[in-house]
Coordinates of C-alpha atoms and ligand atoms in Angstrom, one line a residue:
M1 CA -9.9 14.5 -13.0
G2 CA -13.0 12.5 -12.3
S3 CA -13.2 8.7 -11.9
T4 CA -15.4 5.8 -12.9
E5 CA -16.7 3.2 -10.5
N6 CA -15.9 -0.3 -11.6
H7 CA -18.6 -2.9 -11.8
V8 CA -17.8 -6.4 -10.7
C9 CA -18.2 -8.9 -13.4
G10 CA -15.4 -11.4 -13.2
A11 CA -13.6 -9.7 -10.4
A12 CA -9.9 -9.1 -10.7
T13 CA -8.1 -9.3 -7.3
R14 CA -4.5 -9.4 -6.2
F15 CA -2.2 -10.6 -3.4
A16 CA 0.5 -8.0 -2.9
P17 CA 3.2 -9.1 -0.5
S18 CA 6.5 -7.3 0.2
P19 CA 9.5 -9.6 -0.1
T20 CA 10.9 -8.6 3.3
G21 CA 10.5 -12.0 4.9
Y22 CA 8.8 -15.4 4.6
L23 CA 5.1 -15.7 4.3
H24 CA 3.2 -16.6 7.5
L25 CA -0.2 -18.0 8.1
G26 CA -1.8 -14.6 7.9
H27 CA -0.4 -14.1 4.4
A28 CA -1.7 -17.5 3.4
Y29 CA -5.1 -16.4 4.5
A30 CA -4.9 -13.1 2.6
A31 CA -3.7 -14.8 -0.6
L32 CA -6.4 -17.5 -0.4
F33 CA -9.1 -14.8 0.4
A34 CA -8.1 -12.8 -2.7
E35 CA -7.9 -15.9 -4.9
A36 CA -11.4 -17.1 -3.7
A37 CA -12.9 -13.7 -4.3
A38 CA -11.6 -13.8 -7.9
R39 CA -12.5 -17.4 -8.7
A40 CA -16.0 -17.0 -7.2
E41 CA -16.7 -14.5 -10.0
G42 CA -14.8 -16.4 -12.7
G43 CA -12.3 -13.6 -12.6
R44 CA -8.6 -12.9 -12.5
F45 CA -6.2 -13.4 -9.6
I46 CA -2.7 -11.9 -9.7
V47 CA 0.3 -11.6 -7.5
R48 CA 2.3 -8.4 -7.2
M49 CA 5.6 -7.9 -5.4
E50 CA 5.6 -4.7 -3.5
D51 CA 9.4 -4.4 -3.4
I52 CA 10.1 -0.6 -3.4
D53 CA 11.7 -0.8 0.1
V54 CA 15.2 -1.4 -1.3
G55 CA 16.8 -1.7 2.1
R56 CA 14.5 -4.5 3.3
C57 CA 13.5 -6.5 0.2
R58 CA 15.5 -9.5 -0.9
P59 CA 15.3 -11.5 -4.2
S60 CA 15.6 -14.7 -2.0
F61 CA 12.3 -13.8 -0.2
D62 CA 10.6 -13.0 -3.5
A63 CA 11.5 -16.5 -4.8
A64 CA 10.5 -18.2 -1.5
I65 CA 7.2 -16.4 -1.5
L66 CA 6.3 -17.6 -5.0
D67 CA 7.5 -21.1 -4.1
D68 CA 5.3 -21.2 -0.9
L69 CA 2.3 -19.9 -2.8
G70 CA 2.7 -22.6 -5.4
W71 CA 3.1 -25.2 -2.7
L72 CA -0.2 -24.0 -1.1
G73 CA -1.9 -24.7 -4.5
L74 CA -2.3 -21.1 -5.7
S75 CA -1.8 -20.1 -9.3
W76 CA -2.0 -16.7 -10.7
D77 CA -3.1 -15.4 -14.1
E78 CA -0.4 -13.0 -15.2
P79 CA 3.4 -12.5 -14.9
I80 CA 4.4 -11.1 -11.5
R81 CA 4.6 -7.3 -11.5
R82 CA 7.5 -6.0 -9.4
Q83 CA 7.1 -2.4 -8.3
S84 CA 10.8 -1.8 -8.4
E85 CA 10.7 -2.3 -12.2
H86 CA 8.0 0.3 -12.8
L87 CA 9.3 3.5 -11.3
D88 CA 8.5 5.3 -14.5
D89 CA 4.8 4.7 -14.0
Y90 CA 5.0 6.4 -10.5
A91 CA 7.1 9.2 -11.9
T92 CA 4.4 10.0 -14.5
A93 CA 1.7 10.1 -11.7
L94 CA 3.9 12.4 -9.6
D95 CA 4.4 14.7 -12.6
E96 CA 0.6 15.0 -13.0
M97 CA 0.2 16.0 -9.4
R98 CA 3.1 18.3 -9.6
H99 CA 1.5 20.1 -12.6
L100 CA -1.6 20.5 -10.4
G101 CA 0.5 22.3 -7.9
L102 CA -0.2 19.7 -5.2
L103 CA 3.3 18.5 -4.3
Y104 CA 6.1 20.1 -2.3
P105 CA 9.6 19.0 -1.4
C106 CA 10.1 18.1 2.3
F107 CA 13.7 18.2 3.6
C108 CA 12.8 17.3 7.2
T109 CA 14.4 14.4 8.9
R110 CA 12.5 12.4 11.5
K111 CA 14.3 14.3 14.2
D112 CA 13.3 17.7 12.7
I113 CA 9.7 16.6 12.7
Q114 CA 9.9 15.4 16.3
A115 CA 11.5 18.6 17.4
E116 CA 8.9 20.7 15.6
I117 CA 6.1 18.7 17.2
A118 CA 7.7 19.0 20.6
A119 CA 8.0 22.7 20.2
A120 CA 4.4 23.0 19.3
G121 CA 3.5 21.1 22.4
Q122 CA 1.0 18.8 20.6
A123 CA 0.1 17.5 17.2
P124 CA -3.0 15.8 15.8
H125 CA -2.6 12.1 15.4
G126 CA -3.4 10.1 12.3
P127 CA -3.3 6.3 11.6
D128 CA 0.5 6.4 11.2
G129 CA 1.2 8.6 14.3
P130 CA 1.5 12.4 14.7
L131 CA 0.7 14.3 11.5
Y132 CA 3.4 16.1 9.7
P133 CA 3.4 19.7 11.1
G134 CA 3.8 21.2 7.6
T135 CA 7.2 22.8 8.1
C136 CA 8.3 22.6 4.5
R137 CA 4.9 23.5 3.0
T138 CA 5.5 27.1 3.6
L139 CA 9.1 27.4 2.5
S140 CA 9.7 30.2 0.0
P141 CA 10.4 29.2 -3.6
G142 CA 13.9 30.6 -3.2
E143 CA 14.6 28.6 -0.1
R144 CA 13.4 25.4 -1.8
E145 CA 15.7 26.1 -4.7
R146 CA 18.6 26.7 -2.5
R147 CA 18.2 23.5 -0.6
I148 CA 17.7 21.5 -3.8
N149 CA 20.8 23.0 -5.3
E150 CA 22.8 22.1 -2.2
E151 CA 21.6 18.6 -2.7
S152 CA 19.7 18.2 0.5
P153 CA 17.7 15.0 0.2
F154 CA 14.0 15.5 0.0
A155 CA 10.7 13.6 0.0
L156 CA 7.7 14.8 -2.0
R157 CA 4.5 15.4 0.1
L158 CA 1.0 16.0 -1.0
D159 CA -0.6 19.2 0.1
M160 CA -3.7 17.6 1.6
E161 CA -5.7 20.7 2.0
K162 CA -5.2 21.8 -1.6
A163 CA -5.8 18.2 -2.9
T164 CA -9.1 17.7 -1.1
A165 CA -10.3 21.2 -2.0
L166 CA -9.7 20.2 -5.7
T167 CA -11.5 16.9 -5.6
G168 CA -14.4 17.8 -3.3
A169 CA -16.1 15.0 -1.3
L170 CA -15.3 11.5 -2.3
T171 CA -16.6 8.1 -1.4
W172 CA -15.6 4.4 -1.8
H173 CA -17.5 1.2 -1.5
L174 CA -17.2 -2.2 0.1
P175 CA -18.8 -4.9 -2.1
G176 CA -22.5 -4.5 -1.8
G177 CA -22.1 -1.8 0.8
D178 CA -23.2 1.8 1.3
P179 CA -20.8 4.5 0.2
I180 CA -18.1 5.3 2.7
K181 CA -17.0 8.9 3.0
A182 CA -13.3 9.3 2.1
R183 CA -11.3 11.0 4.9
P184 CA -7.8 11.3 3.6
Q185 CA -7.3 14.3 5.8
V186 CA -6.7 12.0 8.7
F187 CA -3.2 11.3 7.3
G188 CA -2.2 15.0 6.8
D189 CA 0.4 15.7 4.1
V190 CA 1.3 12.2 3.1
V191 CA 4.7 11.3 1.5
L192 CA 4.2 10.3 -2.1
A193 CA 7.9 9.9 -3.0
R194 CA 10.4 9.0 -0.3
K195 CA 13.9 10.3 0.1
D196 CA 15.4 6.9 -0.7
V197 CA 12.8 5.7 -3.2
P198 CA 11.0 7.9 -5.8
T199 CA 7.6 6.6 -4.8
S200 CA 5.7 5.4 -1.7
Y201 CA 3.3 2.6 -0.7
H202 CA 0.2 4.8 -1.2
L203 CA 1.2 6.0 -4.7
A204 CA 2.6 2.7 -6.0
V205 CA -0.4 0.6 -4.9
T206 CA -2.9 3.1 -6.3
V207 CA -1.2 3.3 -9.7
D208 CA -0.7 -0.5 -9.9
D209 CA -4.2 -1.4 -9.0
H210 CA -5.4 0.8 -11.8
L211 CA -2.9 -0.4 -14.4
Q212 CA -3.5 -4.0 -13.5
G213 CA -7.3 -3.6 -13.8
I214 CA -8.0 -4.6 -10.2
T215 CA -11.7 -4.4 -9.5
V216 CA -11.8 -5.7 -5.9
V217 CA -8.9 -4.8 -3.6
T218 CA -8.9 -7.4 -0.8
R219 CA -6.5 -6.7 2.0
G220 CA -6.2 -6.7 5.8
E221 CA -8.2 -4.4 8.0
D222 CA -5.0 -2.8 9.1
L223 CA -5.0 -1.0 5.7
Y224 CA -8.6 0.2 6.0
Q225 CA -7.6 3.8 6.6
A226 CA -5.1 3.8 3.8
T227 CA -8.0 3.4 1.4
H228 CA -9.0 7.0 2.1
V229 CA -5.7 8.2 0.7
H230 CA -5.9 5.8 -2.3
R231 CA -9.4 7.1 -3.2
L232 CA -8.1 10.7 -3.2
L233 CA -5.1 9.7 -5.4
Q234 CA -7.5 8.0 -7.8
A235 CA -9.6 11.2 -8.1
L236 CA -6.5 13.4 -8.6
L237 CA -5.1 11.1 -11.3
G238 CA -8.4 10.2 -13.0
L239 CA -8.1 6.5 -12.2
K240 CA -10.9 4.0 -11.8
T241 CA -12.0 3.1 -8.2
P242 CA -12.1 -0.6 -7.3
L243 CA -14.3 -2.0 -4.6
Y244 CA -12.5 -2.6 -1.2
E245 CA -12.9 -5.5 1.0
H246 CA -10.8 -5.5 4.2
H247 CA -10.5 -8.9 5.8
R248 CA -9.7 -9.8 9.5
L249 CA -6.1 -10.3 10.6
L250 CA -5.1 -13.6 12.0
V251 CA -3.8 -13.5 15.5
G252 CA -1.3 -15.7 17.3
E253 CA -1.7 -17.4 20.7
T254 CA -1.1 -14.2 22.6
G255 CA -3.9 -12.5 20.7
R256 CA -1.4 -10.3 18.8
R257 CA -1.6 -10.1 15.0
L258 CA 0.8 -12.4 13.2
A259 CA 3.9 -10.8 11.9
K260 CA 7.1 -11.7 10.3
R261 CA 8.6 -12.3 13.7
D262 CA 6.3 -15.3 14.3
Q263 CA 8.9 -17.6 12.8
G264 CA 7.1 -20.8 13.8
L265 CA 4.1 -19.9 11.7
T266 CA 5.9 -19.2 8.5
L267 CA 4.8 -21.5 5.6
R268 CA 8.5 -22.5 5.4
A269 CA 8.5 -23.7 9.0
L270 CA 5.1 -25.4 8.6
R271 CA 6.3 -27.2 5.5
Q272 CA 9.5 -28.3 7.2
S273 CA 7.5 -29.6 10.2
G274 CA 5.7 -31.9 7.7
K275 CA 2.4 -30.1 7.3
S276 CA 0.6 -30.7 4.0
P277 CA -0.8 -27.8 1.9
A278 CA -4.3 -29.1 2.7
E279 CA -3.6 -28.9 6.4
V280 CA -2.3 -25.4 6.2
R281 CA -5.3 -24.4 4.1
R282 CA -7.5 -25.9 6.8
M283 CA -5.7 -23.9 9.5
V284 CA -6.8 -20.7 7.9
G285 CA -10.3 -21.9 6.9
Y286 CA -9.8 -22.6 3.2
D287 CA -10.0 -26.4 2.8
Ligands
LIG301 N1 2.2 -4.8 0.4 C1 1.3 -4.7 1.5 C2 1.6 -5.6 2.6 O1 2.4 -6.5 2.4 C3 -0.1 -4.9 1.0 C4 -0.6 -3.8 0.2 C5 -2.1 -3.8 -0.2 O2 -2.7 -4.9 -0.2 O3 -2.6 -2.7 -0.5 O4 1.1 -5.5 3.7

């Protein structure tokens, strides 16, 4: 338990895409933002592949992403870490939390959760939608064992109330900013290991940022709320807390944030249309 705040002196930053599609202009901005933050401090910039989503990630996108980043003129300081190759690290972290009595198996399907919420008439909402109603939190040990023995698939959820009671109040910081009070409760009992993959975004990213010595996490403001959960996991696992900088998201002509569906704004498409790396950098404000 406990954690140490990092001090920025040669910041280490990362760009952490998921190889589920081609990079678009928004990714180029995020990557250049992270690289600039590292280089400004004479620090380290790394690229990490967040490829735990086995159903959606493709080696061909992984290769295309690295190729596009290189074309844009980015270079990174360490071999690429691929999350799918480090499941042991996440298992170790899960074991620690299991020993603290903070995890429980959740057998619910999406449908079960929707039905439970409908029956209750309402459910508090968090950043990812309605909060999990806690159905499996109160299963008896016998019932859990029975379902595990009959090989019902299960996820592992964090008992948020127990976890926050254990850590007490926590804060995190923007570079040079006042402390921000961590409010992981807004997510309810988050999933830390999915039914199909023995980890989750929240767990893998927290463990990796620690193991890779990241001192400033730069990422889109859509992930601002996730930082509350990551801060809690750091405290539970005794990991260092980086600084967090959430950058704006680029929007398309309709004012909607760019997404993988914006095919015309992928770096691939821009390259094919004859744009140079310098032009693309200029389009996102990094010339
Ligand atoms: N892999 C995430 C994404 O592609 C970014 C994760 C992070 O920066 O924490 O949106």
